[in-house]
Amino acid sequence: MPPSFDLAERGFCRVRWRPGRSPGNPDAPVGFRDLLVRAADIADVEVPHPPALAGLLRVLTVMAARIGGLDALDRRTDWEDARLAVLDKGKFDPGAVQQYFAQHEGRFELFHTASSTPFLQDPRLLDECRTVKGEATSSGVNKLGLGRAAGQSFVWLAHTVDEQPPPLAAADAVFALLAWLYFGVPGRCTPRRVGETAAADTKAGPLRGTVSYHPVGESLFETLVLGVPFVPSSEPDPALWEDEPRDPCALPPPGTGVGGLLANRFQHAVLLEPDEAGGSVVDARITWAWRLPRGPAQDPYLIYRTSKDGLPYPQPAEASRAAWRDLDCLIGKHEDHQRPVVFEGLDDLMSGQGRAVRIKALGFEQDRSQAKDKQFYSGTTPAKQELWQQVDPDRFGRLRSARMAAEVRGWHLRGALTEAWWELVRVRPSRAGKSRDGGVPWLHSSMSDYWERAEHHFWQAISTEQPPNFNIVNRFIHLALKSYDTATGMVRRTPEEIKIIERNRRRLWTGYQSGSETQNGAEND
């Protein structure tokens, strides 16, 4: 038998079961079919890294939208009624799940050796990936594995060499495939020839360098249904595994419906090569998927800012930026930023149904135009539906004020630390630092210390129904002063240096309100 790994049936994803709902072996991984049939019994999926989870949630959301009938409604009121009806059922209809996988039989096979339509791959690469001399070529399994060193790239998470690349387990290859399609690097790639068109470069993946926000319910079922965005579409817009291979030199599909928007705007084409047993991947081809540019589209899980030209662009991922700093933009209206579309319909559920919804942030800090991966990260907010703007506007106002107060004091701290450093460098040039953080060596640790402490006081300020008995602005000022003093405490050696430190320290007192801080102030943090 040819190597085979059917993701519909074969277990590849570990899950965390809800109490009392697990099967005989709770540690056994499950496939796509069981992920959906038993979604109400599963608390969450356990995925190795956030980039793959961001991709997997989008793939599962497309399936959930198809199975629940939430993908072909043009009127928002009809769609909201349909979503509520699906939620009230408490689980996906097993018959509808079976029908979906029967309709796309063979489309979830991981390897081209067992299917002409391998999952999220292009089998034509077997013949089309060739050098200028016409010789077949590949990218190597090290290039596929997230964190592996390949070619002349720097070591990041694993030491590997191309001469002896270790195989990648089939389950791990699934997540590596998702990470590449959604967060893949632009620029040089394995050459591909299609007819008279030959090229060896590609554009960045659709989520590269971004952070996505997903509503999280009490079960995987709730997470997927709440995560389905309202995307009106009058024409079929298939996901990649639901579509037939298209001409890569033609105009790409529009990607405006649920399937096309979430799982068919990829810029990379990938093909995995299995070992003889089908349990591992030993080689891969990673190249360009399209030569013509795609039309504009906005991902429903991203926050969008507005450029100087008035055009929307996704908020970049910052590993040092915790999820709570964007909370008011997610659970309420924001004047400057556009909240993710998926949260637009949750306000009524929060106020009318009282469902406990958390928010998961999945980010990958990368350079969008270069092959530089810095750090991926994730975070989840508590389930506090009473904070949503539509549920309690007054409490939401307190949340927004606290968040803005923390941001302003953080901005003041960054400015004071930066200005103090460069004034000290002018006094003693030997202090000049490296290029990271603008050449200010104490900036990263000091800001990390401030934001870690600020998060604690932020939640403390909004966790009670009544306003706190302390001034939140003063509290953040105290935190900024503490971080500043910790950073600068070792450089107070000469009178001139002391003057520089103290002059910039005074900037942090801006906005302080005398007599409004209680004895349980930030000094007890």
XYZ file of C-alpha atoms in Angstrom:
525
model
C 0.000 0.000 0.000
C 1.280 3.537 -0.741
C 2.123 5.761 2.234
C -1.091 7.225 3.662
C -2.128 9.474 6.543
C -5.812 10.425 6.371
C -6.309 13.412 8.667
C -10.058 12.859 8.744
C -9.531 9.569 10.590
C -5.943 9.415 11.827
C -5.171 11.138 15.083
C -2.777 14.070 14.717
C -4.019 16.674 17.225
C -3.952 16.254 20.986
C -6.834 17.740 22.914
C -7.819 18.626 26.457
C -11.107 16.946 27.353
C -13.751 18.504 29.534
C -14.146 16.897 32.985
C -15.892 13.549 32.736
C -16.067 13.643 28.916
C -12.820 11.925 27.915
C -12.756 8.547 26.125
C -10.783 5.493 27.210
C -7.400 6.999 26.333
C -7.573 10.758 26.933
C -4.013 11.280 25.684
C -4.621 9.799 22.238
C -4.586 12.379 19.412
C -7.732 12.765 17.293
C -8.449 13.518 13.641
C -10.666 16.116 12.000
C -13.826 14.012 12.132
C -13.625 13.374 15.888
C -12.589 16.978 16.534
C -15.971 18.038 15.162
C -18.192 15.133 16.251
C -16.894 15.370 19.829
C -16.260 19.134 19.853
C -18.743 19.622 22.724
C -16.691 17.208 24.882
C -13.357 18.886 24.121
C -12.233 21.897 26.137
C -9.480 22.929 23.750
C -6.913 21.660 21.274
C -3.274 21.233 22.264
C -1.109 22.528 19.411
C 2.707 22.776 19.596
C 2.978 26.488 18.751
C 0.713 29.539 18.270
C 1.248 30.017 14.492
C -0.043 26.502 13.798
C -2.952 27.020 16.198
C -3.930 30.234 14.407
C -4.042 28.278 11.164
C -5.822 25.237 12.610
C -8.573 27.364 14.140
C -9.239 28.982 10.771
C -9.394 25.581 9.052
C -11.742 24.164 11.703
C -13.882 27.300 11.565
C -14.461 26.802 7.839
C -15.614 23.236 8.527
C -17.824 24.415 11.399
C -19.418 27.065 9.182
C -20.171 24.483 6.478
C -21.552 21.903 8.917
C -23.626 24.445 10.847
C -24.996 26.197 7.769
C -23.397 29.526 8.709
C -21.561 30.075 5.430
C -24.297 30.976 2.943
C -26.457 33.692 4.551
C -26.523 37.248 3.192
C -28.547 38.970 5.928
C -26.897 39.486 9.275
C -30.102 39.011 11.268
C -30.702 35.639 9.611
C -27.103 34.653 10.258
C -27.270 35.626 13.947
C -30.479 33.622 14.387
C -28.853 30.626 12.709
C -25.763 30.895 14.903
C -27.858 31.069 18.056
C -29.804 27.998 16.919
C -26.545 26.079 16.419
C -25.288 27.145 19.862
C -28.547 26.068 21.492
C -28.136 22.554 20.068
C -24.959 22.217 22.118
C -23.067 20.157 19.529
C -22.563 19.631 15.818
C -24.984 17.266 14.133
C -23.003 14.002 13.658
C -24.899 13.343 10.437
C -23.890 16.727 9.036
C -20.268 16.040 9.995
C -20.333 12.678 8.224
C -21.930 14.256 5.171
C -19.248 16.950 4.968
C -16.379 14.461 5.051
C -18.134 12.172 2.598
C -18.555 15.106 0.223
C -14.816 15.806 0.385
C -13.551 12.260 0.627
C -9.859 11.992 -0.136
C -9.279 15.712 0.406
C -7.867 15.208 3.908
C -5.142 12.760 2.924
C -1.789 14.232 3.916
C 0.307 12.548 1.211
C 0.135 12.736 -2.568
C 1.083 9.063 -2.674
C -2.451 8.164 -1.532
C -4.519 10.986 -3.057
C -4.406 13.242 -6.095
C -5.615 16.095 -3.862
C -3.445 16.032 -0.702
C -4.641 18.295 2.106
C -3.613 21.957 1.581
C -0.988 20.929 -0.980
C -0.332 21.049 -4.698
C 0.706 17.669 -6.171
C 1.847 19.357 -9.392
C 5.004 20.487 -7.598
C 6.382 16.988 -8.017
C 6.959 17.828 -11.686
C 7.058 21.641 -11.596
C 9.799 22.218 -8.998
C 12.857 22.191 -11.240
C 16.149 24.037 -11.557
C 17.096 26.167 -14.553
C 18.697 23.017 -16.001
C 15.390 21.171 -15.740
C 16.469 18.925 -12.873
C 13.939 18.040 -10.166
C 14.603 19.847 -6.890
C 13.100 20.218 -3.436
C 13.321 22.461 -0.385
C 14.248 19.822 2.202
C 12.458 18.764 5.351
C 14.536 21.168 7.442
C 13.000 24.061 5.523
C 9.548 22.743 6.421
C 10.086 22.322 10.149
C 9.352 25.486 12.117
C 12.416 26.400 14.144
C 14.835 24.197 12.240
C 17.973 25.611 10.656
C 18.075 25.063 6.887
C 20.613 26.121 4.266
C 22.455 29.206 5.510
C 19.759 30.316 7.957
C 20.579 30.931 11.601
C 19.856 28.365 14.298
C 16.643 29.281 16.072
C 14.960 26.467 18.005
C 16.779 23.364 16.754
C 20.248 22.406 15.512
C 19.855 20.638 12.176
C 22.044 20.211 9.108
C 20.922 19.603 5.549
C 23.344 16.701 5.070
C 21.464 14.554 7.603
C 17.973 16.026 8.126
C 15.953 14.104 10.698
C 12.473 13.073 9.515
C 9.498 15.043 10.759
C 6.631 13.066 12.289
C 3.477 13.237 10.174
C 1.488 14.938 12.958
C 4.209 17.572 13.384
C 4.321 18.068 9.628
C 0.635 19.035 9.660
C 1.350 21.930 12.000
C 4.490 22.899 10.089
C 2.386 22.973 6.911
C -0.163 25.284 8.553
C 2.552 27.597 9.865
C 4.143 27.885 6.421
C 0.899 28.590 4.575
C -0.252 31.295 6.990
C 3.055 32.811 8.170
C 5.494 31.854 5.413
C 8.502 33.981 4.569
C 8.649 36.102 1.373
C 11.515 36.226 -1.067
C 13.663 33.412 -2.421
C 12.061 29.962 -2.635
C 12.433 26.659 -4.462
C 12.130 27.295 -8.224
C 8.913 26.359 -10.019
C 8.225 26.240 -13.737
C 4.676 26.366 -15.090
C 4.617 26.386 -18.880
C 6.777 29.309 -19.974
C 6.708 30.903 -16.510
C 9.673 30.142 -14.266
C 10.249 31.890 -10.950
C 11.930 31.317 -7.598
C 10.377 33.974 -5.387
C 7.134 34.386 -3.491
C 5.194 36.839 -1.352
C 4.610 36.665 2.405
C 1.963 34.459 3.965
C -1.385 36.174 4.689
C -0.818 36.330 8.463
C 2.898 37.005 8.528
C 3.895 39.321 11.364
C 0.366 39.625 12.780
C -1.530 38.726 15.945
C -5.024 37.251 15.702
C -7.722 37.254 18.378
C -10.189 34.400 18.788
C -13.237 34.117 21.065
C -12.949 31.070 23.317
C -15.971 29.300 24.783
C -16.334 26.554 27.366
C -15.802 23.865 24.719
C -14.240 23.524 21.296
C -17.783 23.497 19.899
C -18.525 26.930 21.359
C -15.119 28.253 20.333
C -15.670 27.268 16.706
C -19.260 28.525 16.465
C -18.425 31.819 18.187
C -15.416 32.102 15.895
C -17.422 31.951 12.666
C -17.445 35.487 11.210
C -20.391 36.914 9.303
C -19.101 37.034 5.732
C -21.952 37.554 3.260
C -21.219 35.846 -0.019
C -23.539 35.069 -2.912
C -21.033 32.922 -4.822
C -19.213 29.724 -3.812
C -15.856 30.520 -2.267
C -14.132 27.214 -1.473
C -11.277 26.595 0.899
C -8.122 25.152 -0.641
C -9.009 21.525 0.171
C -12.522 22.020 -1.240
C -11.303 23.395 -4.580
C -9.768 21.951 -7.720
C -6.189 22.975 -8.575
C -6.151 26.283 -10.454
C -3.729 27.793 -12.918
C -1.040 29.445 -10.746
C -0.357 31.979 -13.498
C -4.003 33.088 -13.668
C -5.761 35.583 -11.414
C -6.047 34.184 -7.852
C -9.543 33.466 -6.478
C -11.108 36.472 -4.717
C -11.168 34.984 -1.214
C -14.150 36.954 0.040
C -16.334 34.165 1.469
C -15.738 32.140 4.620
C -13.771 29.393 2.867
C -11.716 31.592 0.596
C -11.085 34.286 3.195
C -9.916 31.952 5.964
C -8.238 29.151 4.026
C -7.487 30.079 0.423
C -5.423 33.262 0.387
C -2.070 31.504 0.626
C 0.992 32.710 -1.271
C 2.983 29.497 -0.868
C 2.476 26.116 -2.495
C 3.707 23.100 -0.523
C 4.080 19.371 -1.160
C 5.194 16.852 1.472
C 7.180 13.702 0.716
C 6.500 10.765 3.100
C 8.714 7.881 4.101
C 7.801 4.360 3.052
C 5.616 3.748 6.120
C 3.727 7.052 5.915
C 4.500 7.963 9.513
C 7.042 10.701 8.790
C 7.927 13.374 6.258
C 11.416 13.132 4.758
C 11.316 15.935 2.187
C 9.217 18.914 1.134
C 8.754 21.360 -1.720
C 7.926 24.949 -0.774
C 7.523 27.460 -3.579
C 5.281 30.181 -4.995
C 1.548 29.636 -5.443
C 0.585 32.682 -7.569
C 2.328 35.153 -9.833
C -0.444 37.757 -10.040
C -1.345 39.850 -6.972
C -4.423 39.165 -4.904
C -7.221 41.641 -4.348
C -7.524 43.321 -0.945
C -9.273 41.529 1.911
C -9.362 41.858 5.687
C -8.902 38.875 7.965
C -11.777 38.757 10.499
C -9.494 37.970 13.476
C -7.076 40.887 13.153
C -7.174 44.425 14.540
C -6.739 46.978 11.778
C -5.145 50.385 12.137
C -5.290 53.241 9.624
C -2.206 54.419 7.760
C -1.333 58.029 6.990
C -2.892 57.478 3.563
C -6.169 56.406 5.152
C -5.726 52.717 4.295
C -6.290 49.890 6.787
C -3.393 47.652 7.764
C -3.202 44.818 10.327
C -1.775 45.586 13.734
C 1.743 44.113 13.856
C 2.521 41.384 16.342
C 4.636 42.440 19.315
C 5.765 39.715 21.679
C 6.101 42.285 24.463
C 2.476 43.444 24.070
C 0.071 41.481 26.297
C -3.509 40.811 25.178
C -5.088 43.056 27.835
C -3.595 46.129 26.144
C -6.002 45.577 23.232
C -8.962 44.469 25.342
C -11.053 47.627 24.943
C -10.674 47.397 21.163
C -11.927 43.794 21.242
C -14.959 44.057 23.523
C -16.124 47.534 22.528
C -16.038 50.171 19.829
C -12.770 51.996 19.232
C -12.323 55.341 17.504
C -8.816 54.781 16.186
C -8.684 51.044 15.477
C -11.061 48.647 13.741
C -11.940 45.723 15.974
C -11.794 42.194 14.502
C -14.940 41.454 12.508
C -15.528 38.237 14.442
C -16.266 40.252 17.600
C -18.900 42.440 15.965
C -21.663 39.918 16.551
C -20.695 38.858 20.063
C -21.995 41.935 21.872
C -25.612 40.762 21.733
C -24.613 37.318 22.983
C -22.790 38.877 25.909
C -25.731 41.060 26.897
C -28.582 38.693 26.002
C -27.178 35.210 26.605
C -24.567 35.935 29.266
C -22.145 33.410 27.780
C -18.681 33.287 29.315
C -16.255 34.148 26.533
C -12.512 34.451 26.844
C -10.240 35.912 24.183
C -7.134 34.124 22.933
C -4.321 36.081 21.285
C -2.037 34.213 18.871
C 0.874 36.205 17.517
C 4.104 35.731 15.617
C 6.494 38.690 15.666
C 8.206 38.610 12.283
C 9.618 40.920 9.678
C 6.940 41.003 6.980
C 9.389 41.676 4.147
C 12.410 39.632 5.237
C 13.229 36.151 6.518
C 13.416 37.234 10.151
C 11.355 35.377 12.730
C 11.623 36.806 16.233
C 9.145 35.187 18.608
C 5.698 33.630 18.634
C 3.433 33.978 21.640
C -0.067 33.438 22.972
C -2.248 34.708 25.791
C -5.810 34.361 27.013
C -7.960 36.876 28.883
C -10.333 35.847 31.697
C -14.022 35.258 30.912
C -15.493 38.551 32.148
C -18.601 39.245 30.093
C -19.597 42.051 32.486
C -16.761 44.160 31.059
C -18.169 44.256 27.526
C -19.276 47.701 26.450
C -22.818 46.652 25.588
C -23.260 44.787 28.892
C -22.032 47.512 31.266
C -20.962 50.770 29.555
C -19.820 52.368 32.825
C -17.528 49.509 33.734
C -16.224 49.353 30.196
C -15.425 53.067 30.458
C -13.368 52.365 33.570
C -11.548 49.600 31.685
C -10.720 51.893 28.791
C -9.542 54.671 31.125
C -7.297 52.251 33.015
C -5.833 50.871 29.816
C -5.150 54.345 28.426
C -3.593 55.449 31.716
C -1.209 52.479 31.575
C -0.312 53.248 27.958
C 0.421 56.932 28.629
C 2.643 56.149 31.623
C 4.401 53.461 29.604
C 5.021 55.985 26.844
C 6.404 58.467 29.400
C 8.680 55.768 30.851
C 10.029 54.797 27.440
C 10.756 58.433 26.619
C 12.459 59.117 29.958
C 14.644 56.003 29.725
C 15.631 56.747 26.136
C 16.419 60.423 26.669
C 18.332 59.745 29.874
C 20.459 57.112 28.159
C 21.480 59.270 25.240
C 22.278 62.189 27.522
C 24.504 59.841 29.536
C 26.172 58.624 26.330
C 27.033 62.209 25.401
C 28.680 62.570 28.811
C 30.448 59.209 28.533
C 30.572 57.909 24.890
C 31.877 54.510 25.998
C 28.327 53.679 27.149
C 26.987 53.517 23.569
C 24.924 50.356 23.149
C 24.027 48.049 20.291
C 21.257 48.629 17.783
C 18.568 46.654 19.641
C 15.851 48.842 21.174
C 17.299 51.912 19.508
C 20.648 51.408 21.200
C 19.176 51.780 24.722
C 20.280 48.594 26.545
C 18.062 48.979 29.604
C 14.887 49.706 27.643
C 13.710 46.121 27.035
C 14.053 44.871 30.621
C 12.599 48.057 32.124
C 9.552 48.118 29.862
C 8.960 44.403 30.411
C 9.082 44.981 34.156
C 6.629 47.870 33.898
C 4.082 46.048 31.735
C 4.188 42.927 33.867
C 3.394 44.943 36.975
C 0.872 47.137 35.152
C -1.220 44.141 34.121
C -1.749 43.139 37.744
C -2.990 46.615 38.672
C -5.107 46.886 35.536
C -7.128 43.810 36.468
C -7.265 44.952 40.078
C -8.806 48.249 38.969
C -11.581 46.677 36.885
C -12.280 43.404 38.711
C -14.744 44.900 41.209
C -18.216 46.200 40.430
C -17.488 49.518 42.135
C -14.504 51.743 41.274
C -11.337 50.915 43.268
C -10.325 52.897 46.339
C -7.077 54.003 44.703
C -6.167 56.363 41.897
C -5.211 54.200 38.927
C -3.201 56.972 37.237
C -1.084 57.433 40.347
C -0.660 53.674 40.578
C 0.836 53.459 37.088
C 3.053 56.469 37.800
C 4.455 54.656 40.839
C 5.130 51.593 38.686
C 6.927 53.679 36.059
C 9.059 55.331 38.732
C 10.010 51.972 40.193
C 11.080 50.602 36.796
C 12.999 53.803 36.039
C 14.828 53.761 39.371
C 15.762 50.090 38.953
C 17.268 50.773 35.526
C 19.161 53.927 36.454
C 20.230 53.040 39.975
C 23.701 51.877 38.931
C 24.761 54.954 36.956
C 24.490 57.679 39.595
C 28.248 58.199 39.889
C 28.948 61.850 39.125
C 26.940 65.009 39.848
C 26.313 65.496 36.132
C 24.969 61.950 35.766
C 22.719 62.410 38.787
C 21.321 65.624 37.274
C 20.529 63.798 34.006
C 18.784 60.952 35.807
C 16.716 63.221 38.040
C 15.796 65.643 35.264
C 14.297 62.839 33.170
C 12.741 61.206 36.228
C 10.604 64.303 36.789
C 8.852 63.639 33.452
C 7.215 60.577 34.967
C 5.238 62.623 37.508
C 3.072 64.175 34.781
C -0.605 63.764 35.677
C -0.043 62.825 39.324
C -2.965 63.771 41.583
C -1.842 64.670 45.091
C -3.806 63.301 48.035
C -5.723 60.726 45.981
C -3.543 57.652 46.639
C -4.385 55.348 49.537
C -1.859 53.741 51.815
C -2.205 50.487 49.829
C -0.434 52.040 46.863
C 1.846 50.675 44.204
C 4.745 50.678 46.630
C 3.259 47.431 48.016
C 3.428 45.745 44.615
